[in-house]
């Protein structure tokens, strides 16, 4: 695949990623509007139970920005390690909060919740996020090693 082909695909993917981002952002605005209209009666519930979604929306935005950078011609070595680090952290902390934070805060705020809620999908998402962080470090080291080798030749 040529560089121009990669840039064209990145541009198409950028717009495809924009669709779920916009839908989730509209859902977030709708939730905040509901909180405001009810006078904050549901604010605690919404903030506790939907906080991980806002972290995942941020991860989607980071993917979109990385695709935009690639479409504009920025180097793969510059974009991908930073993307993997940010998305990995977002997935890891979002899943961690989903498994432990929502149940602990629900117990503290509403007085009823188990210590943790095990969901295989959320645990898997957290592990994938942690793995992406490690892969980003490996890619960063590989780029540094390649640059060092290029200086010799």
JSON list of C-alpha atoms in Angstrom, two decimals:
[
{"chain": "A", "resi": 1, "resn": "UNK", "atom": "CA", "xyz": [0.00, 0.00, 0.00]},
{"chain": "A", "resi": 2, "resn": "UNK", "atom": "CA", "xyz": [1.31, 3.41, -0.91]},
{"chain": "A", "resi": 3, "resn": "UNK", "atom": "CA", "xyz": [1.51, 6.37, 1.43]},
{"chain": "A", "resi": 4, "resn": "UNK", "atom": "CA", "xyz": [-1.29, 8.08, -0.50]},
{"chain": "A", "resi": 5, "resn": "UNK", "atom": "CA", "xyz": [-3.46, 4.97, -0.16]},
{"chain": "A", "resi": 6, "resn": "UNK", "atom": "CA", "xyz": [-2.81, 4.87, 3.58]},
{"chain": "A", "resi": 7, "resn": "UNK", "atom": "CA", "xyz": [-3.69, 8.55, 3.91]},
{"chain": "A", "resi": 8, "resn": "UNK", "atom": "CA", "xyz": [-6.91, 8.05, 1.92]},
{"chain": "A", "resi": 9, "resn": "UNK", "atom": "CA", "xyz": [-7.95, 5.10, 4.09]},
{"chain": "A", "resi": 10, "resn": "UNK", "atom": "CA", "xyz": [-7.14, 7.06, 7.23]},
{"chain": "A", "resi": 11, "resn": "UNK", "atom": "CA", "xyz": [-9.36, 9.89, 5.99]},
{"chain": "A", "resi": 12, "resn": "UNK", "atom": "CA", "xyz": [-12.29, 7.51, 5.37]},
{"chain": "A", "resi": 13, "resn": "UNK", "atom": "CA", "xyz": [-11.80, 5.80, 8.74]},
{"chain": "A", "resi": 14, "resn": "UNK", "atom": "CA", "xyz": [-11.64, 9.18, 10.45]},
{"chain": "A", "resi": 15, "resn": "UNK", "atom": "CA", "xyz": [-15.12, 10.00, 9.22]},
{"chain": "A", "resi": 16, "resn": "UNK", "atom": "CA", "xyz": [-16.42, 6.52, 10.08]},
{"chain": "A", "resi": 17, "resn": "UNK", "atom": "CA", "xyz": [-15.12, 6.91, 13.65]},
{"chain": "A", "resi": 18, "resn": "UNK", "atom": "CA", "xyz": [-16.81, 10.30, 13.82]},
{"chain": "A", "resi": 19, "resn": "UNK", "atom": "CA", "xyz": [-20.28, 8.70, 13.61]},
{"chain": "A", "resi": 20, "resn": "UNK", "atom": "CA", "xyz": [-20.16, 6.75, 16.91]},
{"chain": "A", "resi": 21, "resn": "UNK", "atom": "CA", "xyz": [-18.33, 9.65, 18.55]},
{"chain": "A", "resi": 22, "resn": "UNK", "atom": "CA", "xyz": [-21.10, 12.08, 17.62]},
{"chain": "A", "resi": 23, "resn": "UNK", "atom": "CA", "xyz": [-23.81, 9.65, 18.72]},
{"chain": "A", "resi": 24, "resn": "UNK", "atom": "CA", "xyz": [-22.18, 9.09, 22.10]},
{"chain": "A", "resi": 25, "resn": "UNK", "atom": "CA", "xyz": [-21.52, 12.81, 22.54]},
{"chain": "A", "resi": 26, "resn": "UNK", "atom": "CA", "xyz": [-25.20, 13.51, 21.84]},
{"chain": "A", "resi": 27, "resn": "UNK", "atom": "CA", "xyz": [-26.14, 10.86, 24.40]},
{"chain": "A", "resi": 28, "resn": "UNK", "atom": "CA", "xyz": [-23.85, 12.56, 26.94]},
{"chain": "A", "resi": 29, "resn": "UNK", "atom": "CA", "xyz": [-25.46, 15.94, 26.26]},
{"chain": "A", "resi": 30, "resn": "UNK", "atom": "CA", "xyz": [-28.90, 14.35, 26.59]},
{"chain": "A", "resi": 31, "resn": "UNK", "atom": "CA", "xyz": [-27.91, 12.86, 29.94]},
{"chain": "A", "resi": 32, "resn": "UNK", "atom": "CA", "xyz": [-26.59, 16.17, 31.22]},
{"chain": "A", "resi": 33, "resn": "UNK", "atom": "CA", "xyz": [-29.77, 17.89, 30.03]},
{"chain": "A", "resi": 34, "resn": "UNK", "atom": "CA", "xyz": [-31.84, 15.33, 31.95]},
{"chain": "A", "resi": 35, "resn": "UNK", "atom": "CA", "xyz": [-29.78, 15.99, 35.07]},
{"chain": "A", "resi": 36, "resn": "UNK", "atom": "CA", "xyz": [-30.27, 19.73, 34.70]},
{"chain": "A", "resi": 37, "resn": "UNK", "atom": "CA", "xyz": [-34.04, 19.43, 34.09]},
{"chain": "A", "resi": 38, "resn": "UNK", "atom": "CA", "xyz": [-34.64, 17.14, 37.06]},
{"chain": "A", "resi": 39, "resn": "UNK", "atom": "CA", "xyz": [-32.81, 19.54, 39.34]},
{"chain": "A", "resi": 40, "resn": "UNK", "atom": "CA", "xyz": [-29.96, 17.14, 39.91]},
{"chain": "A", "resi": 41, "resn": "UNK", "atom": "CA", "xyz": [-32.08, 14.38, 41.43]},
{"chain": "A", "resi": 42, "resn": "UNK", "atom": "CA", "xyz": [-30.56, 11.79, 39.08]},
{"chain": "A", "resi": 43, "resn": "UNK", "atom": "CA", "xyz": [-27.11, 13.42, 38.88]},
{"chain": "A", "resi": 44, "resn": "UNK", "atom": "CA", "xyz": [-25.38, 10.98, 41.21]},
{"chain": "A", "resi": 45, "resn": "UNK", "atom": "CA", "xyz": [-26.79, 7.93, 39.45]},
{"chain": "A", "resi": 46, "resn": "UNK", "atom": "CA", "xyz": [-25.92, 9.21, 35.98]},
{"chain": "A", "resi": 47, "resn": "UNK", "atom": "CA", "xyz": [-22.44, 10.37, 36.88]},
{"chain": "A", "resi": 48, "resn": "UNK", "atom": "CA", "xyz": [-21.54, 7.17, 38.70]},
{"chain": "A", "resi": 49, "resn": "UNK", "atom": "CA", "xyz": [-22.94, 4.73, 36.17]},
{"chain": "A", "resi": 50, "resn": "UNK", "atom": "CA", "xyz": [-22.01, 6.55, 32.99]},
{"chain": "A", "resi": 51, "resn": "UNK", "atom": "CA", "xyz": [-18.56, 7.93, 33.90]},
{"chain": "A", "resi": 52, "resn": "UNK", "atom": "CA", "xyz": [-16.72, 5.12, 32.05]},
{"chain": "A", "resi": 53, "resn": "UNK", "atom": "CA", "xyz": [-18.67, 5.97, 28.90]},
{"chain": "A", "resi": 54, "resn": "UNK", "atom": "CA", "xyz": [-17.17, 9.47, 28.94]},
{"chain": "A", "resi": 55, "resn": "UNK", "atom": "CA", "xyz": [-13.68, 7.94, 29.16]},
{"chain": "A", "resi": 56, "resn": "UNK", "atom": "CA", "xyz": [-14.48, 5.66, 26.22]},
{"chain": "A", "resi": 57, "resn": "UNK", "atom": "CA", "xyz": [-15.78, 8.63, 24.23]},
{"chain": "A", "resi": 58, "resn": "UNK", "atom": "CA", "xyz": [-12.45, 10.33, 24.88]},
{"chain": "A", "resi": 59, "resn": "UNK", "atom": "CA", "xyz": [-10.69, 7.21, 23.54]},
{"chain": "A", "resi": 60, "resn": "UNK", "atom": "CA", "xyz": [-12.80, 7.35, 20.37]},
{"chain": "A", "resi": 61, "resn": "UNK", "atom": "CA", "xyz": [-11.87, 11.02, 19.97]},
{"chain": "A", "resi": 62, "resn": "UNK", "atom": "CA", "xyz": [-8.16, 10.11, 20.30]},
{"chain": "A", "resi": 63, "resn": "UNK", "atom": "CA", "xyz": [-8.54, 7.48, 17.55]},
{"chain": "A", "resi": 64, "resn": "UNK", "atom": "CA", "xyz": [-10.22, 10.06, 15.34]},
{"chain": "A", "resi": 65, "resn": "UNK", "atom": "CA", "xyz": [-7.45, 12.60, 15.95]},
{"chain": "A", "resi": 66, "resn": "UNK", "atom": "CA", "xyz": [-4.76, 10.02, 15.17]},
{"chain": "A", "resi": 67, "resn": "UNK", "atom": "CA", "xyz": [-6.47, 9.07, 11.91]},
{"chain": "A", "resi": 68, "resn": "UNK", "atom": "CA", "xyz": [-6.73, 12.75, 11.05]},
{"chain": "A", "resi": 69, "resn": "UNK", "atom": "CA", "xyz": [-3.00, 13.19, 11.68]},
{"chain": "A", "resi": 70, "resn": "UNK", "atom": "CA", "xyz": [-2.17, 10.23, 9.46]},
{"chain": "A", "resi": 71, "resn": "UNK", "atom": "CA", "xyz": [-4.50, 11.55, 6.74]},
{"chain": "A", "resi": 72, "resn": "UNK", "atom": "CA", "xyz": [-2.68, 14.89, 6.90]},
{"chain": "A", "resi": 73, "resn": "UNK", "atom": "CA", "xyz": [0.65, 13.16, 6.38]},
{"chain": "A", "resi": 74, "resn": "UNK", "atom": "CA", "xyz": [2.17, 12.87, 9.84]},
{"chain": "A", "resi": 75, "resn": "UNK", "atom": "CA", "xyz": [4.49, 9.95, 10.27]},
{"chain": "A", "resi": 76, "resn": "UNK", "atom": "CA", "xyz": [3.29, 6.61, 11.54]},
{"chain": "A", "resi": 77, "resn": "UNK", "atom": "CA", "xyz": [6.07, 6.53, 14.16]},
{"chain": "A", "resi": 78, "resn": "UNK", "atom": "CA", "xyz": [4.89, 9.86, 15.55]},
{"chain": "A", "resi": 79, "resn": "UNK", "atom": "CA", "xyz": [1.18, 9.06, 15.73]},
{"chain": "A", "resi": 80, "resn": "UNK", "atom": "CA", "xyz": [0.71, 5.40, 16.63]},
{"chain": "A", "resi": 81, "resn": "UNK", "atom": "CA", "xyz": [2.70, 5.11, 19.89]},
{"chain": "A", "resi": 82, "resn": "UNK", "atom": "CA", "xyz": [0.94, 8.17, 21.32]},
{"chain": "A", "resi": 83, "resn": "UNK", "atom": "CA", "xyz": [-2.44, 6.84, 20.16]},
{"chain": "A", "resi": 84, "resn": "UNK", "atom": "CA", "xyz": [-1.88, 3.41, 21.69]},
{"chain": "A", "resi": 85, "resn": "UNK", "atom": "CA", "xyz": [-0.78, 4.97, 24.98]},
{"chain": "A", "resi": 86, "resn": "UNK", "atom": "CA", "xyz": [-3.80, 7.26, 25.25]},
{"chain": "A", "resi": 87, "resn": "UNK", "atom": "CA", "xyz": [-6.37, 4.71, 24.12]},
{"chain": "A", "resi": 88, "resn": "UNK", "atom": "CA", "xyz": [-4.80, 2.02, 26.28]},
{"chain": "A", "resi": 89, "resn": "UNK", "atom": "CA", "xyz": [-4.95, 4.24, 29.36]},
{"chain": "A", "resi": 90, "resn": "UNK", "atom": "CA", "xyz": [-8.55, 5.20, 28.60]},
{"chain": "A", "resi": 91, "resn": "UNK", "atom": "CA", "xyz": [-9.62, 1.58, 28.18]},
{"chain": "A", "resi": 92, "resn": "UNK", "atom": "CA", "xyz": [-7.75, 0.43, 31.27]},
{"chain": "A", "resi": 93, "resn": "UNK", "atom": "CA", "xyz": [-9.02, 3.14, 33.60]},
{"chain": "A", "resi": 94, "resn": "UNK", "atom": "CA", "xyz": [-12.52, 3.07, 32.13]},
{"chain": "A", "resi": 95, "resn": "UNK", "atom": "CA", "xyz": [-12.76, -0.67, 32.71]},
{"chain": "A", "resi": 96, "resn": "UNK", "atom": "CA", "xyz": [-11.20, -0.38, 36.16]},
{"chain": "A", "resi": 97, "resn": "UNK", "atom": "CA", "xyz": [-13.75, 2.25, 37.12]},
{"chain": "A", "resi": 98, "resn": "UNK", "atom": "CA", "xyz": [-16.56, 0.19, 35.60]},
{"chain": "A", "resi": 99, "resn": "UNK", "atom": "CA", "xyz": [-15.65, -2.89, 37.63]},
{"chain": "A", "resi": 100, "resn": "UNK", "atom": "CA", "xyz": [-14.74, -1.26, 40.96]},
{"chain": "A", "resi": 101, "resn": "UNK", "atom": "CA", "xyz": [-15.63, 2.43, 40.91]},
{"chain": "A", "resi": 102, "resn": "UNK", "atom": "CA", "xyz": [-19.29, 2.27, 39.94]},
{"chain": "A", "resi": 103, "resn": "UNK", "atom": "CA", "xyz": [-20.13, -0.33, 42.57]},
{"chain": "A", "resi": 104, "resn": "UNK", "atom": "CA", "xyz": [-18.11, 1.32, 45.35]},
{"chain": "A", "resi": 105, "resn": "UNK", "atom": "CA", "xyz": [-19.50, 4.77, 44.65]},
{"chain": "A", "resi": 106, "resn": "UNK", "atom": "CA", "xyz": [-23.03, 3.38, 44.34]},
{"chain": "A", "resi": 107, "resn": "UNK", "atom": "CA", "xyz": [-22.60, 1.80, 47.75]},
{"chain": "A", "resi": 108, "resn": "UNK", "atom": "CA", "xyz": [-21.30, 5.04, 49.25]},
{"chain": "A", "resi": 109, "resn": "UNK", "atom": "CA", "xyz": [-23.86, 7.33, 47.63]},
{"chain": "A", "resi": 110, "resn": "UNK", "atom": "CA", "xyz": [-26.97, 5.16, 47.50]},
{"chain": "A", "resi": 111, "resn": "UNK", "atom": "CA", "xyz": [-26.19, 2.70, 50.30]},
{"chain": "A", "resi": 112, "resn": "UNK", "atom": "CA", "xyz": [-26.70, -0.41, 48.21]},
{"chain": "A", "resi": 113, "resn": "UNK", "atom": "CA", "xyz": [-24.16, -2.17, 46.06]},
{"chain": "A", "resi": 114, "resn": "UNK", "atom": "CA", "xyz": [-21.80, -5.13, 46.16]},
{"chain": "A", "resi": 115, "resn": "UNK", "atom": "CA", "xyz": [-18.05, -4.56, 46.54]},
{"chain": "A", "resi": 116, "resn": "UNK", "atom": "CA", "xyz": [-17.44, -5.26, 42.88]},
{"chain": "A", "resi": 117, "resn": "UNK", "atom": "CA", "xyz": [-19.33, -6.37, 39.83]},
{"chain": "A", "resi": 118, "resn": "UNK", "atom": "CA", "xyz": [-17.52, -8.88, 37.68]},
{"chain": "A", "resi": 119, "resn": "UNK", "atom": "CA", "xyz": [-18.12, -8.63, 33.97]},
{"chain": "A", "resi": 120, "resn": "UNK", "atom": "CA", "xyz": [-15.84, -10.57, 31.67]},
{"chain": "A", "resi": 121, "resn": "UNK", "atom": "CA", "xyz": [-16.12, -8.00, 28.89]},
{"chain": "A", "resi": 122, "resn": "UNK", "atom": "CA", "xyz": [-15.01, -5.16, 31.14]},
{"chain": "A", "resi": 123, "resn": "UNK", "atom": "CA", "xyz": [-12.09, -7.13, 32.56]},
{"chain": "A", "resi": 124, "resn": "UNK", "atom": "CA", "xyz": [-11.04, -8.07, 29.03]},
{"chain": "A", "resi": 125, "resn": "UNK", "atom": "CA", "xyz": [-11.27, -4.43, 27.95]},
{"chain": "A", "resi": 126, "resn": "UNK", "atom": "CA", "xyz": [-9.02, -3.42, 30.84]},
{"chain": "A", "resi": 127, "resn": "UNK", "atom": "CA", "xyz": [-6.45, -6.08, 29.95]},
{"chain": "A", "resi": 128, "resn": "UNK", "atom": "CA", "xyz": [-6.48, -4.96, 26.31]},
{"chain": "A", "resi": 129, "resn": "UNK", "atom": "CA", "xyz": [-5.96, -1.37, 27.47]},
{"chain": "A", "resi": 130, "resn": "UNK", "atom": "CA", "xyz": [-2.96, -2.34, 29.60]},
{"chain": "A", "resi": 131, "resn": "UNK", "atom": "CA", "xyz": [-1.54, -4.33, 26.70]},
{"chain": "A", "resi": 132, "resn": "UNK", "atom": "CA", "xyz": [-1.90, -1.35, 24.36]},
{"chain": "A", "resi": 133, "resn": "UNK", "atom": "CA", "xyz": [0.11, 0.75, 26.82]},
{"chain": "A", "resi": 134, "resn": "UNK", "atom": "CA", "xyz": [2.90, -1.84, 26.74]},
{"chain": "A", "resi": 135, "resn": "UNK", "atom": "CA", "xyz": [2.80, -2.07, 22.93]},
{"chain": "A", "resi": 136, "resn": "UNK", "atom": "CA", "xyz": [3.02, 1.73, 22.69]},
{"chain": "A", "resi": 137, "resn": "UNK", "atom": "CA", "xyz": [6.23, 1.63, 24.73]},
{"chain": "A", "resi": 138, "resn": "UNK", "atom": "CA", "xyz": [7.64, -1.10, 22.49]},
{"chain": "A", "resi": 139, "resn": "UNK", "atom": "CA", "xyz": [6.84, 0.90, 19.36]},
{"chain": "A", "resi": 140, "resn": "UNK", "atom": "CA", "xyz": [8.42, 4.01, 20.87]},
{"chain": "A", "resi": 141, "resn": "UNK", "atom": "CA", "xyz": [11.60, 2.03, 21.70]},
{"chain": "A", "resi": 142, "resn": "UNK", "atom": "CA", "xyz": [11.66, 0.48, 18.22]},
{"chain": "A", "resi": 143, "resn": "UNK", "atom": "CA", "xyz": [11.40, 3.93, 16.61]},
{"chain": "A", "resi": 144, "resn": "UNK", "atom": "CA", "xyz": [14.27, 5.20, 18.79]},
{"chain": "A", "resi": 145, "resn": "UNK", "atom": "CA", "xyz": [16.40, 2.18, 17.89]},
{"chain": "A", "resi": 146, "resn": "UNK", "atom": "CA", "xyz": [15.65, 2.64, 14.19]},
{"chain": "A", "resi": 147, "resn": "UNK", "atom": "CA", "xyz": [16.66, 6.28, 14.41]},
{"chain": "A", "resi": 148, "resn": "UNK", "atom": "CA", "xyz": [19.88, 5.31, 16.18]},
{"chain": "A", "resi": 149, "resn": "UNK", "atom": "CA", "xyz": [20.67, 2.72, 13.51]},
{"chain": "A", "resi": 150, "resn": "UNK", "atom": "CA", "xyz": [19.94, 5.23, 10.75]},
{"chain": "A", "resi": 151, "resn": "UNK", "atom": "CA", "xyz": [22.55, 7.56, 12.26]},
{"chain": "A", "resi": 152, "resn": "UNK", "atom": "CA", "xyz": [25.22, 4.89, 11.82]},
{"chain": "A", "resi": 153, "resn": "UNK", "atom": "CA", "xyz": [24.49, 4.47, 8.12]}
]
